[in-house]
PDB file of N, CA and C in Angstrom:
ATOM      1  N   MET C   1      -8.986  -6.210   8.921  1.00 46.00           N
ATOM      2  CA  MET C   1      -8.227  -5.508   7.844  1.00 46.00           C
ATOM      3  C   MET C   1      -7.697  -4.584   8.334  1.00 46.00           C
ATOM      4  N   GLU C   2      -6.427  -4.401   7.826  1.00 47.00           N
ATOM      5  CA  GLU C   2      -5.575  -3.428   8.408  1.00 47.00           C
ATOM      6  C   GLU C   2      -6.106  -2.321   8.176  1.00 47.00           C
ATOM      7  N   GLU C   3      -5.855  -0.963   9.016  1.00 46.00           N
ATOM      8  CA  GLU C   3      -6.429   0.142   8.754  1.00 46.00           C
ATOM      9  C   GLU C   3      -5.742   1.253   7.672  1.00 46.00           C
ATOM     10  N   ASN C   4      -4.352   1.196   8.014  1.00 45.00           N
ATOM     11  CA  ASN C   4      -3.752   2.226   7.383  1.00 45.00           C
ATOM     12  C   ASN C   4      -1.879   1.330   6.734  1.00 45.00           C
ATOM     13  N   LYS C   5      -1.677   1.516   5.851  1.00 47.00           N
ATOM     14  CA  LYS C   5      -0.512   1.122   5.022  1.00 47.00           C
ATOM     15  C   LYS C   5       0.329   2.444   4.879  1.00 47.00           C
ATOM     16  N   THR C   6       1.709   2.412   5.127  1.00 47.00           N
ATOM     17  CA  THR C   6       2.463   3.520   4.526  1.00 47.00           C
ATOM     18  C   THR C   6       3.291   2.764   3.497  1.00 47.00           C
ATOM     19  N   VAL C   7       3.589   3.669   2.526  1.00 46.00           N
ATOM     20  CA  VAL C   7       4.343   3.231   1.032  1.00 46.00           C
ATOM     21  C   VAL C   7       5.699   3.713   1.475  1.00 46.00           C
ATOM     22  N   ASP C   8       6.735   3.290   1.390  1.00 48.00           N
ATOM     23  CA  ASP C   8       8.002   3.714   1.348  1.00 48.00           C
ATOM     24  C   ASP C   8       8.460   3.800  -0.025  1.00 48.00           C
ATOM     25  N   ALA C   9       8.046   4.804  -0.648  1.00 46.00           N
ATOM     26  CA  ALA C   9       8.636   4.870  -1.741  1.00 46.00           C
ATOM     27  C   ALA C   9       8.581   6.195  -2.451  1.00 46.00           C
ATOM     28  N   CYS C  10       9.614   6.618  -3.202  1.00 49.00           N
ATOM     29  CA  CYS C  10       9.445   8.147  -3.704  1.00 49.00           C
ATOM     30  C   CYS C  10       8.363   7.994  -4.856  1.00 49.00           C
ATOM     31  N   PRO C  11       7.791   9.176  -4.577  1.00 47.00           N
ATOM     32  CA  PRO C  11       6.569   8.801  -6.073  1.00 47.00           C
ATOM     33  C   PRO C  11       6.985   9.147  -7.230  1.00 47.00           C
ATOM     34  N   ARG C  12       8.181   9.743  -7.166  1.00 51.00           N
ATOM     35  CA  ARG C  12       8.985  10.196  -8.536  1.00 51.00           C
ATOM     36  C   ARG C  12       9.312   8.908  -9.119  1.00 51.00           C
ATOM     37  N   CYS C  13       9.643   7.792  -8.301  1.00 51.00           N
ATOM     38  CA  CYS C  13      10.277   6.440  -8.837  1.00 51.00           C
ATOM     39  C   CYS C  13       9.060   5.769  -8.981  1.00 51.00           C
ATOM     40  N   CYS C  14       8.246   5.873  -8.307  1.00 56.00           N
ATOM     41  CA  CYS C  14       7.077   4.883  -8.229  1.00 56.00           C
ATOM     42  C   CYS C  14       5.603   5.297  -8.594  1.00 56.00           C
ATOM     43  N   PRO C  15       4.835   5.324  -9.601  1.00 58.00           N
ATOM     44  CA  PRO C  15       3.757   6.122  -9.875  1.00 58.00           C
ATOM     45  C   PRO C  15       2.832   5.238  -8.903  1.00 58.00           C
ATOM     46  N   GLN C  16       2.981   3.858  -8.787  1.00 61.00           N
ATOM     47  CA  GLN C  16       2.095   3.212  -7.794  1.00 61.00           C
ATOM     48  C   GLN C  16       2.110   3.627  -6.653  1.00 61.00           C
ATOM     49  N   ALA C  17       3.007   4.040  -6.071  1.00 60.00           N
ATOM     50  CA  ALA C  17       3.133   4.945  -4.547  1.00 60.00           C
ATOM     51  C   ALA C  17       2.058   5.879  -4.269  1.00 60.00           C
ATOM     52  N   MET C  18       1.960   6.659  -5.377  1.00 59.00           N
ATOM     53  CA  MET C  18       0.706   8.043  -5.403  1.00 59.00           C
ATOM     54  C   MET C  18      -0.589   7.352  -5.487  1.00 59.00           C
ATOM     55  N   LEU C  19      -0.826   6.231  -6.421  1.00 63.00           N
ATOM     56  CA  LEU C  19      -1.768   5.895  -6.446  1.00 63.00           C
ATOM     57  C   LEU C  19      -2.415   5.182  -5.493  1.00 63.00           C
ATOM     58  N   LEU C  20      -1.408   4.435  -4.562  1.00 66.00           N
ATOM     59  CA  LEU C  20      -1.646   3.641  -3.006  1.00 66.00           C
ATOM     60  C   LEU C  20      -2.054   4.672  -2.183  1.00 66.00           C
ATOM     61  N   GLU C  21      -1.429   6.024  -2.179  1.00 69.00           N
ATOM     62  CA  GLU C  21      -1.630   6.934  -1.217  1.00 69.00           C
ATOM     63  C   GLU C  21      -3.025   7.489  -1.421  1.00 69.00           C
ATOM     64  N   GLY C  22      -3.438   7.498  -2.485  1.00 70.00           N
ATOM     65  CA  GLY C  22      -4.959   8.206  -3.001  1.00 70.00           C
ATOM     66  C   GLY C  22      -5.680   7.211  -2.487  1.00 70.00           C
ATOM     67  N   GLU C  23      -5.542   5.949  -2.822  1.00 70.00           N
ATOM     68  CA  GLU C  23      -6.511   4.736  -2.446  1.00 70.00           C
ATOM     69  C   GLU C  23      -6.681   4.763  -0.634  1.00 70.00           C
ATOM     70  N   ALA C  24      -5.435   4.851  -0.060  1.00 72.00           N
ATOM     71  CA  ALA C  24      -5.555   4.961   1.402  1.00 72.00           C
ATOM     72  C   ALA C  24      -6.508   6.166   2.053  1.00 72.00           C
ATOM     73  N   LEU C  25      -6.195   7.496   1.568  1.00 74.00           N
ATOM     74  CA  LEU C  25      -7.256   8.679   2.088  1.00 74.00           C
ATOM     75  C   LEU C  25      -8.377   8.309   1.419  1.00 74.00           C
ATOM     76  N   ALA C  26      -8.693   8.004   0.253  1.00 71.00           N
ATOM     77  CA  ALA C  26     -10.163   7.603   0.258  1.00 71.00           C
ATOM     78  C   ALA C  26     -10.712   6.601   1.073  1.00 71.00           C
ATOM     79  N   TYR C  27     -10.022   5.577   1.374  1.00 69.00           N
ATOM     80  CA  TYR C  27     -10.610   4.884   2.631  1.00 69.00           C
ATOM     81  C   TYR C  27     -10.937   5.439   3.785  1.00 69.00           C
ATOM     82  N   GLN C  28      -9.722   6.142   4.264  1.00 72.00           N
ATOM     83  CA  GLN C  28      -9.802   6.846   5.504  1.00 72.00           C
ATOM     84  C   GLN C  28     -11.002   7.873   5.319  1.00 72.00           C
ATOM     85  N   LYS C  29     -11.151   8.617   4.448  1.00 74.00           N
ATOM     86  CA  LYS C  29     -12.268   9.571   4.503  1.00 74.00           C
ATOM     87  C   LYS C  29     -13.796   8.938   4.636  1.00 74.00           C
ATOM     88  N   ALA C  30     -13.972   7.875   3.789  1.00 67.00           N
ATOM     89  CA  ALA C  30     -15.037   6.965   3.591  1.00 67.00           C
ATOM     90  C   ALA C  30     -15.374   6.401   4.896  1.00 67.00           C
ATOM     91  N   HIS C  31     -14.231   6.017   5.762  1.00 66.00           N
ATOM     92  CA  HIS C  31     -14.294   5.442   7.229  1.00 66.00           C
ATOM     93  C   HIS C  31     -15.172   6.492   8.034  1.00 66.00           C
ATOM     94  N   ALA C  32     -14.407   7.462   7.950  1.00 69.00           N
ATOM     95  CA  ALA C  32     -14.463   8.443   8.969  1.00 69.00           C
ATOM     96  C   ALA C  32     -15.907   9.148   8.588  1.00 69.00           C
ATOM     97  N   LEU C  33     -16.748   9.059   7.526  1.00 68.00           N
ATOM     98  CA  LEU C  33     -17.848   9.467   7.335  1.00 68.00           C
ATOM     99  C   LEU C  33     -18.766   8.457   7.843  1.00 68.00           C
ATOM    100  N   ALA C  34     -18.401   7.126   7.698  1.00 63.00           N
ATOM    101  CA  ALA C  34     -19.326   6.072   8.369  1.00 63.00           C
ATOM    102  C   ALA C  34     -19.306   6.285   9.706  1.00 63.00           C
ATOM    103  N   VAL C  35     -18.338   6.482  10.318  1.00 66.00           N
ATOM    104  CA  VAL C  35     -18.190   6.738  11.710  1.00 66.00           C
ATOM    105  C   VAL C  35     -18.708   7.702  12.133  1.00 66.00           C
ATOM    106  N   SER C  36     -19.177   9.108  11.662  1.00 67.00           N
ATOM    107  CA  SER C  36     -19.775  10.210  11.976  1.00 67.00           C
ATOM    108  C   SER C  36     -21.168  10.224  11.687  1.00 67.00           C
ATOM    109  N   LEU C  37     -21.857   9.785  10.840  1.00 64.00           N
ATOM    110  CA  LEU C  37     -22.879   9.738  10.533  1.00 64.00           C
ATOM    111  C   LEU C  37     -24.175   8.794  11.557  1.00 64.00           C
ATOM    112  N   THR C  38     -25.183   9.479  11.612  1.00 63.00           N
ATOM    113  CA  THR C  38     -25.840   8.786  12.485  1.00 63.00           C
ATOM    114  C   THR C  38     -27.108   8.290  11.821  1.00 63.00           C
ATOM    115  N   ASP C  39     -27.483   8.509  10.818  1.00 65.00           N
ATOM    116  CA  ASP C  39     -28.667   7.860  10.041  1.00 65.00           C
ATOM    117  C   ASP C  39     -28.103   6.684   9.633  1.00 65.00           C
ATOM    118  N   PRO C  40     -28.835   5.584  10.044  1.00 72.00           N
ATOM    119  CA  PRO C  40     -28.388   4.235   9.704  1.00 72.00           C
ATOM    120  C   PRO C  40     -28.274   3.995   8.008  1.00 72.00           C
ATOM    121  N   ALA C  41     -29.206   4.394   7.377  1.00 71.00           N
ATOM    122  CA  ALA C  41     -28.866   4.080   5.580  1.00 71.00           C
ATOM    123  C   ALA C  41     -27.638   4.802   5.231  1.00 71.00           C
ATOM    124  N   SER C  42     -27.527   5.971   5.533  1.00 70.00           N
ATOM    125  CA  SER C  42     -26.363   6.895   5.303  1.00 70.00           C
ATOM    126  C   SER C  42     -24.987   6.046   5.727  1.00 70.00           C
ATOM    127  N   ALA C  43     -24.813   5.596   7.010  1.00 70.00           N
ATOM    128  CA  ALA C  43     -23.747   4.839   7.719  1.00 70.00           C
ATOM    129  C   ALA C  43     -23.681   3.716   6.508  1.00 70.00           C
ATOM    130  N   ALA C  44     -24.598   2.806   6.211  1.00 75.00           N
ATOM    131  CA  ALA C  44     -24.489   1.689   5.669  1.00 75.00           C
ATOM    132  C   ALA C  44     -23.968   2.045   4.276  1.00 75.00           C
ATOM    133  N   LEU C  45     -24.351   3.324   3.570  1.00 74.00           N
ATOM    134  CA  LEU C  45     -23.726   3.506   2.167  1.00 74.00           C
ATOM    135  C   LEU C  45     -22.392   3.897   2.368  1.00 74.00           C
ATOM    136  N   ALA C  46     -21.943   4.721   3.374  1.00 71.00           N
ATOM    137  CA  ALA C  46     -20.517   5.152   3.527  1.00 71.00           C
ATOM    138  C   ALA C  46     -19.630   3.959   3.796  1.00 71.00           C
ATOM    139  N   ALA C  47     -20.161   2.995   4.591  1.00 73.00           N
ATOM    140  CA  ALA C  47     -19.426   1.742   5.224  1.00 73.00           C
ATOM    141  C   ALA C  47     -18.813   0.919   3.691  1.00 73.00           C
ATOM    142  N   GLY C  48     -20.523   0.966   2.782  1.00 78.00           N
ATOM    143  CA  GLY C  48     -19.944   0.026   1.587  1.00 78.00           C
ATOM    144  C   GLY C  48     -19.036   0.913   0.904  1.00 78.00           C
ATOM    145  N   ILE C  49     -18.847   2.082   0.754  1.00 74.00           N
ATOM    146  CA  ILE C  49     -17.899   2.959  -0.025  1.00 74.00           C
ATOM    147  C   ILE C  49     -16.335   2.421   0.734  1.00 74.00           C
ATOM    148  N   ALA C  50     -16.478   2.486   1.962  1.00 72.00           N
ATOM    149  CA  ALA C  50     -14.913   2.161   2.555  1.00 72.00           C
ATOM    150  C   ALA C  50     -14.749   0.893   2.299  1.00 72.00           C
ATOM    151  N   GLN C  51     -15.406  -0.059   2.487  1.00 77.00           N
ATOM    152  CA  GLN C  51     -14.950  -1.620   2.184  1.00 77.00           C
ATOM    153  C   GLN C  51     -14.708  -1.510   0.386  1.00 77.00           C
ATOM    154  N   ARG C  52     -15.191  -1.191  -0.249  1.00 76.00           N
ATOM    155  CA  ARG C  52     -14.836  -1.228  -1.606  1.00 76.00           C
ATOM    156  C   ARG C  52     -13.233  -0.492  -1.544  1.00 76.00           C
ATOM    157  N   HIS C  53     -13.172   0.429  -1.037  1.00 72.00           N
ATOM    158  CA  HIS C  53     -11.859   1.279  -1.200  1.00 72.00           C
ATOM    159  C   HIS C  53     -11.033   0.445  -0.399  1.00 72.00           C
ATOM    160  N   ALA C  54     -10.997  -0.208   0.558  1.00 74.00           N
ATOM    161  CA  ALA C  54     -10.053  -0.911   1.134  1.00 74.00           C
ATOM    162  C   ALA C  54      -9.796  -2.239   0.674  1.00 74.00           C
ATOM    163  N   ALA C  55     -10.786  -2.906  -0.094  1.00 75.00           N
ATOM    164  CA  ALA C  55     -10.418  -4.231  -1.194  1.00 75.00           C
ATOM    165  C   ALA C  55      -9.679  -3.635  -2.085  1.00 75.00           C
ATOM    166  N   ARG C  56      -9.712  -2.420  -2.944  1.00 74.00           N
ATOM    167  CA  ARG C  56      -8.975  -1.939  -3.686  1.00 74.00           C
ATOM    168  C   ARG C  56      -7.460  -1.603  -3.267  1.00 74.00           C
ATOM    169  N   PHE C  57      -7.601  -1.118  -2.048  1.00 72.00           N
ATOM    170  CA  PHE C  57      -6.302  -0.429  -1.689  1.00 72.00           C
ATOM    171  C   PHE C  57      -5.303  -1.727  -1.403  1.00 72.00           C
ATOM    172  N   SER C  58      -5.964  -3.062  -0.679  1.00 75.00           N
ATOM    173  CA  SER C  58      -5.306  -4.182   0.044  1.00 75.00           C
ATOM    174  C   SER C  58      -4.677  -4.618  -1.617  1.00 75.00           C
ATOM    175  N   ALA C  59      -5.587  -4.782  -2.578  1.00 74.00           N
ATOM    176  CA  ALA C  59      -4.961  -5.628  -4.030  1.00 74.00           C
ATOM    177  C   ALA C  59      -3.946  -4.758  -4.538  1.00 74.00           C
ATOM    178  N   LEU C  60      -3.980  -3.547  -4.528  1.00 72.00           N
ATOM    179  CA  LEU C  60      -2.842  -2.554  -5.354  1.00 72.00           C
ATOM    180  C   LEU C  60      -1.477  -2.898  -4.225  1.00 72.00           C
ATOM    181  N   TYR C  61      -1.812  -2.638  -2.918  1.00 71.00           N
ATOM    182  CA  TYR C  61      -0.710  -2.813  -2.097  1.00 71.00           C
ATOM    183  C   TYR C  61       0.120  -4.110  -2.193  1.00 71.00           C
ATOM    184  N   ALA C  62      -0.499  -5.371  -2.373  1.00 74.00           N
ATOM    185  CA  ALA C  62      -0.222  -6.388  -2.545  1.00 74.00           C
ATOM    186  C   ALA C  62       0.745  -6.506  -3.767  1.00 74.00           C
ATOM    187  N   LEU C  63       0.180  -6.025  -4.869  1.00 74.00           N
ATOM    188  CA  LEU C  63       0.709  -5.881  -6.179  1.00 74.00           C
ATOM    189  C   LEU C  63       1.781  -5.340  -6.129  1.00 74.00           C
ATOM    190  N   TRP C  64       1.873  -4.060  -5.555  1.00 71.00           N
ATOM    191  CA  TRP C  64       3.172  -3.203  -5.620  1.00 71.00           C
ATOM    192  C   TRP C  64       4.019  -3.902  -4.544  1.00 71.00           C
ATOM    193  N   LYS C  65       3.752  -4.734  -3.728  1.00 72.00           N
ATOM    194  CA  LYS C  65       5.014  -5.384  -2.785  1.00 72.00           C
ATOM    195  C   LYS C  65       5.643  -6.269  -3.495  1.00 72.00           C
ATOM    196  N   GLU C  66       4.679  -7.016  -4.650  1.00 74.00           N
ATOM    197  CA  GLU C  66       5.333  -8.270  -5.205  1.00 74.00           C
ATOM    198  C   GLU C  66       6.620  -7.580  -6.295  1.00 74.00           C
ATOM    199  N   ASN C  67       6.185  -6.206  -6.703  1.00 65.00           N
ATOM    200  CA  ASN C  67       7.140  -5.597  -7.708  1.00 65.00           C
ATOM    201  C   ASN C  67       8.172  -5.093  -6.818  1.00 65.00           C
TER     202      ASN C  67
END
């Protein structure tokens, strides 16, 4: 999975770009939380959140690139 994507679009021209940036930020925060936690159960929960956000981000980015 690619860790980060940059969106080369003006948010005023492409509202999807703002959405993609939000998804990327949510993924990065969840990933950082998963890495920093020492409790295995909490780390697993945070990793699951990061994985869901990564999947959504990948799908949204692919859709954006098609248009």
